[in-house]
PDB file of C-alpha atoms in Angstrom:
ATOM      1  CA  UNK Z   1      21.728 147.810  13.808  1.00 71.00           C
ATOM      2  CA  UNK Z   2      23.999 151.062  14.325  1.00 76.00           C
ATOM      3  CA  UNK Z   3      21.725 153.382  13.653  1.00 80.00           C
ATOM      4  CA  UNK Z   4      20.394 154.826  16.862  1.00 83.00           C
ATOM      5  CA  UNK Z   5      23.871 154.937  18.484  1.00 81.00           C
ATOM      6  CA  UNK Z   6      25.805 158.467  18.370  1.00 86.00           C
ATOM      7  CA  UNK Z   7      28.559 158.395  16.226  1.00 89.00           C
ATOM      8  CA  UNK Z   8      31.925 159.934  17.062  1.00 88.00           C
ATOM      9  CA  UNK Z   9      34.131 160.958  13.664  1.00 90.00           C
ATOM     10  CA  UNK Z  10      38.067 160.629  13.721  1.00 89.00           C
ATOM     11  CA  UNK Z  11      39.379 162.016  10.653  1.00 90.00           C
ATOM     12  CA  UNK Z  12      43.194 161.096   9.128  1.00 89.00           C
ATOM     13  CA  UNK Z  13      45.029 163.393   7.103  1.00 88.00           C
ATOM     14  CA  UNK Z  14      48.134 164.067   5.955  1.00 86.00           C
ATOM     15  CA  UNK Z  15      49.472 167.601   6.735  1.00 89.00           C
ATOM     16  CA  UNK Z  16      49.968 169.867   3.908  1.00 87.00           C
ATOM     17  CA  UNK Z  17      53.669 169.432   4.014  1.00 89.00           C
ATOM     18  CA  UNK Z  18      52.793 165.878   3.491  1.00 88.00           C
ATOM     19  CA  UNK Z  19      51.121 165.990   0.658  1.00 87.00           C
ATOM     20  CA  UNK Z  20      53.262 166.032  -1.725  1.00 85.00           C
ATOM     21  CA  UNK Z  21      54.090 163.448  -4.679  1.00 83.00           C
ATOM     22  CA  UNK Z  22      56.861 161.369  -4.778  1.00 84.00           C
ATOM     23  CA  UNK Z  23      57.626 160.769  -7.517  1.00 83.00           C
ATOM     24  CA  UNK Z  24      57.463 164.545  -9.287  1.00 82.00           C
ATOM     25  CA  UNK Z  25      56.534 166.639  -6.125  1.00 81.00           C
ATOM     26  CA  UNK Z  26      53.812 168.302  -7.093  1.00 82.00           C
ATOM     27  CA  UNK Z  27      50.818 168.090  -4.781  1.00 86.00           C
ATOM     28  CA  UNK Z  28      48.658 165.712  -3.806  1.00 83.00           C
ATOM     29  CA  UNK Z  29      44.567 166.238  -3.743  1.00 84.00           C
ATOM     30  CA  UNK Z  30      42.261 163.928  -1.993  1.00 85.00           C
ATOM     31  CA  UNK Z  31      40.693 161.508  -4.721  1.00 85.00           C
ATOM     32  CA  UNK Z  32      38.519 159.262  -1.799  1.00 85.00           C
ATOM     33  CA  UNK Z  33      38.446 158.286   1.349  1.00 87.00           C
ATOM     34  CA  UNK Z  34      37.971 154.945   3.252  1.00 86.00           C
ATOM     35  CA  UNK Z  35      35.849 154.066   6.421  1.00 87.00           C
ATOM     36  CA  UNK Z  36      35.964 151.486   8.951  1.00 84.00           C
ATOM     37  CA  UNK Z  37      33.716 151.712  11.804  1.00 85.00           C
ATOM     38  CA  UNK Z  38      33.856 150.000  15.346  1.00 81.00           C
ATOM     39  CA  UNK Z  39      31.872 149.417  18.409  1.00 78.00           C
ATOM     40  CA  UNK Z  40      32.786 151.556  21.503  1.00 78.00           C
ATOM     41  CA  UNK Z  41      33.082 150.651  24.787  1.00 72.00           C
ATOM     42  CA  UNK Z  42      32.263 153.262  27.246  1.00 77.00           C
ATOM     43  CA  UNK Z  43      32.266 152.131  30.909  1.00 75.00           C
ATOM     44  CA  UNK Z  44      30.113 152.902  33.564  1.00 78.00           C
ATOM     45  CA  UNK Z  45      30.411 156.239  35.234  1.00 81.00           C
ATOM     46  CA  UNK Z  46      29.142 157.273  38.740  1.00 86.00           C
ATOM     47  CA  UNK Z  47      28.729 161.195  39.470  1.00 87.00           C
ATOM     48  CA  UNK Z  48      27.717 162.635  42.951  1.00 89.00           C
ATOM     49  CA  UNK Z  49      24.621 165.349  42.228  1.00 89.00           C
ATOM     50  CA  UNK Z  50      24.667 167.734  45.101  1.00 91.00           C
ATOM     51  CA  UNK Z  51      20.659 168.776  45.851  1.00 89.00           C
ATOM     52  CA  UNK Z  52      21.550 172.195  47.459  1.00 90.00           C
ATOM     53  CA  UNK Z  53      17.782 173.500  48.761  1.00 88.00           C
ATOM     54  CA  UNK Z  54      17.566 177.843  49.482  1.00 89.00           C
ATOM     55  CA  UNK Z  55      15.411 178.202  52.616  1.00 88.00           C
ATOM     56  CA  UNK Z  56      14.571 181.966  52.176  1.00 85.00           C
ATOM     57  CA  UNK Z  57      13.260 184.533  55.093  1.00 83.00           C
ATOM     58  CA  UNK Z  58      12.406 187.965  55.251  1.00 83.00           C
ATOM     59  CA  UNK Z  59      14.659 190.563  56.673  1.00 83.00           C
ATOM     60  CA  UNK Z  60      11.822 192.851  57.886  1.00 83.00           C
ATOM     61  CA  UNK Z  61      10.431 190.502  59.735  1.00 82.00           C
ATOM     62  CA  UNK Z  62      13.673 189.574  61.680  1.00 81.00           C
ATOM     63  CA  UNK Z  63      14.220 192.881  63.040  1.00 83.00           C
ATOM     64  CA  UNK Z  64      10.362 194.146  63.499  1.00 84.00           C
ATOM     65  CA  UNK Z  65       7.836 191.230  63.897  1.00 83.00           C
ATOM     66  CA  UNK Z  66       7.730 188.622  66.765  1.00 83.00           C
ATOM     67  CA  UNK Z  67       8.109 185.866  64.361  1.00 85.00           C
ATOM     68  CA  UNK Z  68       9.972 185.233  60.711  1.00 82.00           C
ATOM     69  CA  UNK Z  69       8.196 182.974  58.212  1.00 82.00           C
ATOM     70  CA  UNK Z  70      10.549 180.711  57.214  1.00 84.00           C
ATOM     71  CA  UNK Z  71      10.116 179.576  53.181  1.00 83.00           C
ATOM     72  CA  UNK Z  72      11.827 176.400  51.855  1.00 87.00           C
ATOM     73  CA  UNK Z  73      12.621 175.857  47.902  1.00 87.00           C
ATOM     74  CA  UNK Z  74      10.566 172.662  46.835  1.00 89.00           C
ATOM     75  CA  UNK Z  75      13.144 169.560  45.982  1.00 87.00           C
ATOM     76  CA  UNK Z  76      12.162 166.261  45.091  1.00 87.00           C
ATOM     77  CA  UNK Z  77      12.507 163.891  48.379  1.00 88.00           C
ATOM     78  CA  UNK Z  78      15.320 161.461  47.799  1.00 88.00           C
ATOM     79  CA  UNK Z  79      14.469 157.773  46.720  1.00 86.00           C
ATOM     80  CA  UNK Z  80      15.585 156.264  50.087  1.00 86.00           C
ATOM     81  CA  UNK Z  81      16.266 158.812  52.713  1.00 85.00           C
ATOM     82  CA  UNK Z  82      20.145 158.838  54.119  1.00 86.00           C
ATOM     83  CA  UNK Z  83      21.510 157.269  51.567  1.00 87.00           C
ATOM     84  CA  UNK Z  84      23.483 157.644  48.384  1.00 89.00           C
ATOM     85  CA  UNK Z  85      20.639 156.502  46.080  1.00 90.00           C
ATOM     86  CA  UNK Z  86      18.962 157.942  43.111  1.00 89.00           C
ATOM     87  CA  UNK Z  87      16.725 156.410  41.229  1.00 88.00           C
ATOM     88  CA  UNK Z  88      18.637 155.821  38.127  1.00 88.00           C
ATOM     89  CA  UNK Z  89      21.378 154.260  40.496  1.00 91.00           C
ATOM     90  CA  UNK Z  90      18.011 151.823  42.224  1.00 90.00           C
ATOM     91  CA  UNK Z  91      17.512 151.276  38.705  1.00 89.00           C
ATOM     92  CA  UNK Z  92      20.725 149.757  37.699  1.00 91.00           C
ATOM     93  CA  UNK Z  93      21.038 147.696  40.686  1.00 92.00           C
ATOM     94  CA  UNK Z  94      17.731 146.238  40.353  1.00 91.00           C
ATOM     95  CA  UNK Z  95      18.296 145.378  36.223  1.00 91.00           C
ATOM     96  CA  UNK Z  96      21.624 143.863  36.841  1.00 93.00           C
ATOM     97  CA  UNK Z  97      20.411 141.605  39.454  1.00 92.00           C
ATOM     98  CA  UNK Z  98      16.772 140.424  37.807  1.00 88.00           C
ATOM     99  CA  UNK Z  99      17.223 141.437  34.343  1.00 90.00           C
ATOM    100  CA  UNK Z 100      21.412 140.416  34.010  1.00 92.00           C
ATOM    101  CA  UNK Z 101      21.537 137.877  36.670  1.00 93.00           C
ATOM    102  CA  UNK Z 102      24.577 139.525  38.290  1.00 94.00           C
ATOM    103  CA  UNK Z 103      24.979 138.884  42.112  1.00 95.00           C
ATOM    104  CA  UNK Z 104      25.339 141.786  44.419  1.00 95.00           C
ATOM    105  CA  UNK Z 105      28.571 140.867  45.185  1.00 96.00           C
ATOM    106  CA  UNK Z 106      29.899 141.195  41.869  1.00 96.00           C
ATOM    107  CA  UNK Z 107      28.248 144.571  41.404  1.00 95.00           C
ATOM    108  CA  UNK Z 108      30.105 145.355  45.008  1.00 95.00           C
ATOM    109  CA  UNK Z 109      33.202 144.623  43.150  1.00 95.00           C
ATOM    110  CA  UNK Z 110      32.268 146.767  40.101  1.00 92.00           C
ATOM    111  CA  UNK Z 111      31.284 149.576  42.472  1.00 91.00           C
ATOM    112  CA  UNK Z 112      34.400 148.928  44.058  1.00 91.00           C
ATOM    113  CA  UNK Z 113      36.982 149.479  40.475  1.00 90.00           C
ATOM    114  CA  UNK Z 114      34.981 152.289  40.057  1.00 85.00           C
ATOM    115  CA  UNK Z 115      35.857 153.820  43.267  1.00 86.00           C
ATOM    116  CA  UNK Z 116      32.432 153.669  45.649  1.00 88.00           C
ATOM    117  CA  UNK Z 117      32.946 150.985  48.035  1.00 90.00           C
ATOM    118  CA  UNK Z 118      29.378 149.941  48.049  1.00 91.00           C
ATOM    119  CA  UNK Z 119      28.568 146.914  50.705  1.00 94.00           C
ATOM    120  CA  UNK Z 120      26.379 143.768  49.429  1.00 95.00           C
ATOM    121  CA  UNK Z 121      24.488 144.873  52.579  1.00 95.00           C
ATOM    122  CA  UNK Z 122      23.551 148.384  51.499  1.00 94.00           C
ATOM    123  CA  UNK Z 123      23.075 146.963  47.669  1.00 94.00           C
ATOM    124  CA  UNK Z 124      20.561 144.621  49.573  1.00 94.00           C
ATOM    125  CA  UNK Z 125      18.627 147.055  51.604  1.00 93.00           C
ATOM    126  CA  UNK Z 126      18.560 149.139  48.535  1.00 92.00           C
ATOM    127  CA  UNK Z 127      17.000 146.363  46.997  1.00 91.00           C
ATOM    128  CA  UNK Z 128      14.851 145.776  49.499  1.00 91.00           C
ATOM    129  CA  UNK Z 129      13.698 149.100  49.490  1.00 91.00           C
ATOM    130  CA  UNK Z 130      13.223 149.654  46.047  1.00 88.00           C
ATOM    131  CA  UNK Z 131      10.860 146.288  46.000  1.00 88.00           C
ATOM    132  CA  UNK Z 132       9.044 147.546  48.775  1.00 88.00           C
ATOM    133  CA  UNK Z 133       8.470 150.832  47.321  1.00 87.00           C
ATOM    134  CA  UNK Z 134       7.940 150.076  43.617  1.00 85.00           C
ATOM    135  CA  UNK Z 135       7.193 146.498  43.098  1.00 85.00           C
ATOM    136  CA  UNK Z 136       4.794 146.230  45.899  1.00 87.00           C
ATOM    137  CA  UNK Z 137       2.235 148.344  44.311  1.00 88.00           C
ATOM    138  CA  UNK Z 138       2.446 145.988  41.319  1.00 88.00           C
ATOM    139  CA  UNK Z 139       2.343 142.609  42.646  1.00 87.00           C
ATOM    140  CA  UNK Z 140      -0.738 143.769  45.028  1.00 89.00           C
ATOM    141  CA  UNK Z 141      -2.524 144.817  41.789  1.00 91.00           C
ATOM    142  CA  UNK Z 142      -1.811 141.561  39.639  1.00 87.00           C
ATOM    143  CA  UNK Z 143      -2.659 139.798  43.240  1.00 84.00           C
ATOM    144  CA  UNK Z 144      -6.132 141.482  42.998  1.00 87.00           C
ATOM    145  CA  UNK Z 145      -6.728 140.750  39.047  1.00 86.00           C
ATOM    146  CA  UNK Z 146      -5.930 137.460  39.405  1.00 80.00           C
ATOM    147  CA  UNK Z 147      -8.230 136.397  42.992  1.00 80.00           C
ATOM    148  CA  UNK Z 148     -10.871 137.704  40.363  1.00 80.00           C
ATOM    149  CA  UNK Z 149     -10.353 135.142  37.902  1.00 72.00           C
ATOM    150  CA  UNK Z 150     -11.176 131.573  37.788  1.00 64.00           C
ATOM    151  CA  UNK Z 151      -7.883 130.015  36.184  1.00 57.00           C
ATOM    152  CA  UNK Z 152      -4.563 131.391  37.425  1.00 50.00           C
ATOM    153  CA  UNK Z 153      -2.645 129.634  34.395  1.00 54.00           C
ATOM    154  CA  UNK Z 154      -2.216 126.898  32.040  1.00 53.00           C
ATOM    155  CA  UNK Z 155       0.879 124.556  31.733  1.00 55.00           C
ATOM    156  CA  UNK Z 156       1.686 121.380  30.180  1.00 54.00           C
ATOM    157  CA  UNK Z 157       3.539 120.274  33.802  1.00 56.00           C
ATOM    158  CA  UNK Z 158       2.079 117.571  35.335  1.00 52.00           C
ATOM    159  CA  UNK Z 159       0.490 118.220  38.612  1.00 52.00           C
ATOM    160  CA  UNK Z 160      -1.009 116.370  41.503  1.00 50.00           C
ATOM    161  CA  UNK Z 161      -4.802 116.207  42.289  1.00 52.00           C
ATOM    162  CA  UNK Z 162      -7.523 114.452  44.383  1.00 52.00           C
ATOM    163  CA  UNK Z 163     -10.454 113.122  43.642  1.00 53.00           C
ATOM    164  CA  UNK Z 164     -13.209 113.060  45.848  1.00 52.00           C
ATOM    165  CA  UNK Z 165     -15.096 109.522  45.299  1.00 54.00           C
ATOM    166  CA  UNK Z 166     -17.890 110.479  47.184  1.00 52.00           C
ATOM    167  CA  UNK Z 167     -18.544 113.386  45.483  1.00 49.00           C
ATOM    168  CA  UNK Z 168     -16.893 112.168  42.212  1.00 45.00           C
ATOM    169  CA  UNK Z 169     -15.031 115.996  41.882  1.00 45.00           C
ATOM    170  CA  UNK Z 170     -11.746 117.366  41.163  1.00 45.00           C
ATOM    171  CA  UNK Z 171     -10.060 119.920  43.601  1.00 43.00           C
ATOM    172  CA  UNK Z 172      -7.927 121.488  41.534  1.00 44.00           C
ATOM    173  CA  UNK Z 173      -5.015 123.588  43.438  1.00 43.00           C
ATOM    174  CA  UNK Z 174      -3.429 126.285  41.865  1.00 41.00           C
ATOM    175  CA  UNK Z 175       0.116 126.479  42.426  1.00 43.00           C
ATOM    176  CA  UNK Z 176       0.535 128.951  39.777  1.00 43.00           C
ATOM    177  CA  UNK Z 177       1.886 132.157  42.873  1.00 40.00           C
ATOM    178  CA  UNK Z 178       3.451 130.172  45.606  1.00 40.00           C
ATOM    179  CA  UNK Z 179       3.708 133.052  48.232  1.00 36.00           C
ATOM    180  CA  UNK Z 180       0.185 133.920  47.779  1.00 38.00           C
ATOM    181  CA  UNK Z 181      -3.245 132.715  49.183  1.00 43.00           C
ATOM    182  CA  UNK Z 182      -3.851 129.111  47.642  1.00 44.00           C
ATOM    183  CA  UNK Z 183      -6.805 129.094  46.395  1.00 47.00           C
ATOM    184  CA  UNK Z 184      -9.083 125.872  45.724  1.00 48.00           C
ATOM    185  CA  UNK Z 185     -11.891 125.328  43.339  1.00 46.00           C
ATOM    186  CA  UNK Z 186     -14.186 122.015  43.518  1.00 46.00           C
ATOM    187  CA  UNK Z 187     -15.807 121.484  39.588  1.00 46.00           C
ATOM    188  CA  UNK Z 188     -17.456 118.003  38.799  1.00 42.00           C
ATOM    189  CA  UNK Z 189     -15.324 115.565  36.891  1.00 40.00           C
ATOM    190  CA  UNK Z 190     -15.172 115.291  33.097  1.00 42.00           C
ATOM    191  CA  UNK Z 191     -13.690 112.844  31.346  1.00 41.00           C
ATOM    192  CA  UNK Z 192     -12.832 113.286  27.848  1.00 43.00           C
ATOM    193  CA  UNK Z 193     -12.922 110.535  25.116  1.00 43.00           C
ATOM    194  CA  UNK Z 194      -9.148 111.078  24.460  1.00 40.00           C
TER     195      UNK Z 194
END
């Protein structure tokens, strides 16, 4: 279970001018030692990373030509542009909410011990953003594998049909994704010994 965590050593000992008998005062060598391990908790820590970009430009051409070509160091464009977030920070939001359950405005408070008044607002248009950006992408591709397919999914939940008695078919209506496009298929009715 403890394997994969780093491991941080404290060592005891006694001084050299503690080790010394008492009973005869000779000295004392170390004949064992014992261990006792714990868990430790290290809290969350925030860290501003300053992106400083070099825009570069030639000297020549500033005195002698008409115009200076102006050359910009590539840096990666920030996750949501004009604000404070990075990615792993997106990240962390997004897990404690979906993954922990923990409402923004308890992570406004943790943000808050921690030092970085954060608003639920900007935790929300972060989240927002971060759905838009990332999530989107996903969903519209499961959206697309799943149109393609004839069953959307299987449960043991009762649900509601109609029969058609002129027809004597079943519309089924998947249910299965409520915010997208309902989708109904019309297959004859079969009724099963059971």
């Amino acid at each position: 279970m403890l394997e994969n965590l780093p491991v941080e050593t404290i060592e005891y000992r006694l001084s050299p001018e503690e080790q010394v008998c008492s009973c005869c005062g000779g000295n004392l060598h170390e004949m064992s030692t014992q261990v006792r391990q714990e868990l430790k908790y290290i809290p969350a820590e925030l860290k501003v990373v300053k992106h400083v970009q070099s825009i570069y430009s030639c000297r020549h051409c500033e005195r002698e030509e008409i115009e200076t070509p102006v050359v910009t160091a590539p840096m990666p464009k920030p996750v949501h542009s004009g604000s404070l977030a990075s990615p792993s920070l997106m990240a962390h939001i997004m897990n404690q909410k979906y993954v922990d359950g923990l409402p923004l405005y308890r992570q406004e408070k943790q943000f808050s011990r921690l030092g970085v008044p954060l608003s639920r607002q900007t935790l929300a248009n972060w989240m927002i953003h971060g759905a838009n950006r990332w999530l989107s992408p996903l969903y519209d591709r499961m959206h697309q594998l799943l149109l393609k397919r004839i069953f959307y999914m299987r449960t043991n939940r009762p649900c509601r049909y109609f029969t058609n008695p002129v027809t004597s078919h079943l519309k089924i209506i998947s249910l299965a994704l409520p915010y997208w496009k309902r989708r109904t298929f019309n297959h004859p009715l079969r009724l099963s010994g059971n």
